[in-house]
């Protein structure tokens, strides 16, 4: 796949269709690629990488990149295309300035999952028939591929590219995922259990803002939490309330716009399952206002900027599930 | 659940200017009692109520927050309360998801003619919040009164 | 050297925690570790390091500095400082132990930060020598010996027992306080473990990382490097690297109006944030390039310039593991080295 | 009024009889009208009132051809044929009452009976 | 530094009986920024207002808090008082301690405590109040009326009467609309043409009225007082200014087989045509779908016979742009086509007609010169069946859920006219309900039954079957005698439902007005603002807002005209200053706010900004038109970055109130 992508990228650079390419750059280790913009074929040959560890969603970078001169080639995985589309819809990305090549998605590997097994000193990871052979300073370890796949891929919602100019590989379908299972499990707990669960999780938050800054739906010029004029600005959660506040409001602000790309949970250094908050909104929207997938198109009205005269009343919250 | 008779909750009520605030006025005009715990903030439309305001109230020591707007279909601005209904339903559902007691929040439709409904709604809401006791799950300890 | 057998470690913890607060690294369900206040029965983590560094004990993420009360139209200032209780942090790695030295240079230099000093004086740092370094480790680049850590007391393990070595008077006092549980031990096996670890250190992928091209004298060369544009391009401007970093020491001071008084508190700040160094006139560092450059210039150039060549990094590798886009100090150093 | 019976008819028919606006188009359109003691609109109205006993005892139940003309033409989407069917089922399920026995159907056949009625009858009574 | 004055009203004993007003004034005097805190018997009285005014002057107040009755009572009073002594009126806040405190609480201690908290909230808010100035926006003194039926004509005449210029845009070649097709009107039975055509002529001759016939609105920009509208004048291939309406071309045109829309396709017209004799403007129009010259370039007869030289085969659509202060929508209605109802045989039996078709059949200018004959064989019908509620009050996708309102009356009219003119004709009317609310309406219907012996039968027609002998079998139920009837009819007339014109929906989009699910325009308030749309400056006239008969239409048309005149009389509109505004530096142009704005007040512009890194960048940012914004605040919550805020109810003001209450 990597070779096909490199070949096509160089062709498009050569024929002048694009003047830049956004993809991933090889890191120090086998797993730490970095999103990067490549300007020449030489750079691509030297550093372009696409493998089981290239997870990062590059669509948010296109907010800035699409406003520069010339067209940029972007390699987008299926989940990234949803983010891309949503950003086009919100006039954040100039569609004409991006040449989108759809590439196959995951499942991708999450190095943190491997490390959590106590494996350290990792020098190389090879996928041999879906068994990972992990070469370390302390010998070779084996791990089934599926025990190391990224959380965002485990709950993959769609293998379909909702936008592209061309595809490398085949397009997939929207999947029947079990992505709401955990939300449902929480819904079926008692309020006290839910409260304890979330206190346990959110109290880990160090307010590094990685979730927000990586989120393709968070593209405000100035976030309310950074703006002293908003009255709710805070730099660190000095109290458990502020942890709740930040995450509730952030989830609310992206509700109806979040494509469930899973980047927030991927980047959280404290492994807080932040995607569950977004998924709760998605699940509620789907069940109360009809199925809606943000980013699936660029024209539909977001459920929070839309309404029906016969929408359910808020009392539904009081009536269902467990208190 | 034990009800602490001495507990006087702080209740913030956001009322839209055209229906519910007028409804509240009407319950005054008709001398219909409801507890003094309820303090009303006037907003042009229920759709002006930002979820941030609701959280802010809890942070600062409110024990219950209620939003009142025109009945769906009667909004002075034609569609404001429809947006409110979606936003606030989702927000309340999220608070519930985080384990915040669901009876601390409410959204009710009260028209300018429904003075009695306004008073009833407030009586009921204050009673519900009294049963829950002090807001502990969504308060800011720094703001707790010494 | 005095030692305790590994199966008695928890009884030692019980004894220490009976007298003062004890913090040890503990595994979380998700596999990573964090410091927790010891409660009987807790297992010490086998992880190399915690996600958050040990700096939290002396320089917490948020800290109430003072309160102001309004009485009518008068303002009363309330000093909220309290004498800190004695506490012990157990299992600090060599990198984090060195970070305290770096933080001391900042907070204990005049004017002394009395909040930091208060905590530092009451805390006893018990370090733990490393035996299984990770691929992200590069402490040796900063002349740290992970097999022989600093701290008040250094602890070594040969797998069977834990050996205690005092590094200073405070450390000696700590060992004295637990002396009745310790016995004399043979350190031969220990030396073997140490030498094995040193060999592994040399095999690490980052073992050859050099600081030669950095330091105070390289200011203009690096500041004006054209590489910053490319390096900073992927940075999303979050604060993960700074908040997991054991040496980052920037903070902001804020007033919080509680409704019945003002709480003045400080909290960590990150030079990666867009409003860092924002002043009344505006912000001198307006682009992510400038902010990104600041972080690494500070650690590799400005800090050594002001501190006798000591770098502001201890090579713990946390930022390598945690950066959402895997952009980190090692990549920066390697890129800037290339001519 | 037999409330349980009414509820049961509401459920089995799936029809909301309160939607009826009494226009009578069902009866106007009914090909079996003259055969019936109670006509489609009366079925709807009487079920709404809960006055079901007379319907159960009436031959009209079996006069409905289930041709669905009334369903097709009802402007309110009330679907009277489904109401009649539900009443008929109520009768059929009260074993031993006046409902028709499948074995007796062949002898009742005559040349004037529309083909549709025969098919419908088989469908109904061979359950 | 703020200098705030607090004024606590006793309201006689209304407040003072349950609230310790002295204690309230005392407590609030300690709030930050408060420099004076007083109480008084009746703050709204002249002397009370003087107290406030003097305090403002003497203490140089920057903000005023009145603790009194509801702001719905006296907010304006105190704002005016403040303004009279030079304090911006929007620096006054009211704490409602009567309706929402003293009147509902009995316990003095708790009522006083609450009053203090409400006062503190008002003080906290007023700290953040900013002086607001109501903006002004000029009004273009010209109105546009979309639709030239009786509604549009009446509205235009009334507006012109007041001295303002009005343009009528009518999509057909002539104004007149549906009323021009109607024969007689109920309940007076006077001739529709006799009362309509003079109005049409009046409109044509009025110096203030310009009629754009055969034209359509294609674009609307702007806002109340200042709309810019593009009108497409469709090519009619006849120069309007030259054509004298002599009609010679229509006589000579060889293409004579074009279905005549005006007569509901019951007869034919020529390719060049004038819809009817009294058409306004009386100008010929060439139908390009049939004209031989335009289709295959061979003919040119009309051009040859036209002495005025008005024929212009090369004419193209023209677009004209005009500014208007007010727009009145009068797009009217159409009867639905009942061809989906197979049981009524409309699509295959020529003797089953709709009511509007019957109007033409009976009209002296109609296909039969006013003699009622069956369309199929031109014989005189002896039995006529009327079917009511065809497509009205339907719960299915074929029809409409609403009552079309006018059918009961016009059917009574038809029945009566037929019985009068042809007493040998039996007339049956099948009805579900006869609805006759209106002056002299029920009397009219009873006359049809009692004097004219029309057979009204409660029940619905189930099936209409044309028979081989040319008769029509009408199978229906008589619910009152509980029997099924078969009527051997000669003609069947269907009272079909009416629906809004198809052009209404795209127009509503252009106007950013709202529509209900049936495509009727939604009024700003169903009771109190029935002729205004929710969008300022757009008014509703006639059946575009809901089914109406002629008198109602005319009444609403005049009402809409009155509203439009009220707007046009002003030189400028004072805008509500409590409107939303966007902080352009924060706005990211995501369009969330635009999508929730019910008024279309938010637009986007690409603006050049100096960025923090000293470069310039073009960014898409929202801007709010203060003349259009009504200040609901929906956008402020839709905006995730908080770039949108609302004057008078800003985020910080509301949060200050929240803080004060929770303190």
XYZ file of N, CA, C and O in Angstrom, chain C residues 72-73 257-260 283-284 286-287 290, chain E residues 29-35 612-614 663:
88
model
N -18.050 44.093 52.685
C -18.577 45.358 52.196
C -17.718 45.815 51.047
O -17.594 45.108 50.057
N -17.073 46.951 51.212
C -16.224 47.414 50.125
C -14.739 47.286 50.470
O -13.892 47.849 49.790
N -13.102 33.884 41.127
C -14.134 34.489 41.963
C -15.133 33.406 42.354
O -15.856 32.881 41.522
N -15.130 33.034 43.608
C -15.999 31.940 44.041
C -17.407 32.424 44.337
O -18.297 31.635 44.626
N -17.603 33.720 44.285
C -18.906 34.239 44.660
C -18.881 34.741 46.088
O -19.586 35.671 46.442
N -18.062 34.089 46.931
C -17.935 34.652 48.276
C -16.475 34.867 48.619
O -16.014 34.573 49.708
N 0.654 39.316 22.120
C 1.465 38.139 22.386
C 2.708 38.158 21.505
O 2.601 38.233 20.295
N 3.895 38.115 22.126
C 5.102 38.139 21.292
C 5.298 36.846 20.496
O 6.011 36.843 19.510
N 3.304 34.482 18.402
C 1.973 34.367 17.820
C 1.723 33.108 17.039
O 0.591 32.760 16.774
N 2.783 32.454 16.631
C 2.571 31.269 15.798
C 3.026 30.036 16.558
O 3.800 30.120 17.513
N 6.799 29.637 16.761
C 7.516 30.344 17.834
C 7.337 29.657 19.177
O 8.259 29.588 19.988
N -27.174 48.661 49.371
C -26.256 49.805 49.407
C -24.819 49.340 49.603
O -23.878 50.062 49.313
N -24.641 48.096 50.108
C -23.280 47.599 50.326
C -22.706 46.878 49.133
O -21.569 46.436 49.149
N -23.514 46.700 48.101
C -23.016 45.988 46.917
C -21.956 46.840 46.224
O -22.025 48.069 46.228
N -20.992 46.176 45.627
C -19.948 46.948 44.939
C -20.543 47.856 43.865
O -21.432 47.428 43.123
N -20.057 49.061 43.829
C -20.494 49.991 42.795
C -21.731 50.786 43.143
O -22.044 51.772 42.488
N -22.438 50.359 44.181
C -23.675 51.062 44.521
C -23.336 52.311 45.333
O -22.678 52.220 46.359
N -23.783 53.466 44.833
C -23.475 54.712 45.536
C -24.702 55.308 46.208
O -24.578 56.153 47.087
N -2.387 37.236 13.726
C -1.392 37.458 14.772
C 0.035 37.403 14.240
O 0.915 38.099 14.752
N 0.274 36.601 13.213
C 1.647 36.525 12.716
C 1.940 37.608 11.687
O 2.849 37.472 10.873
N 1.159 38.663 11.740
C 1.377 39.861 10.933
C 1.148 39.642 9.444
O 1.535 40.442 8.613
N -25.038 32.785 44.926
C -24.026 33.143 45.922
C -24.484 32.754 47.321
O -25.608 32.971 47.695
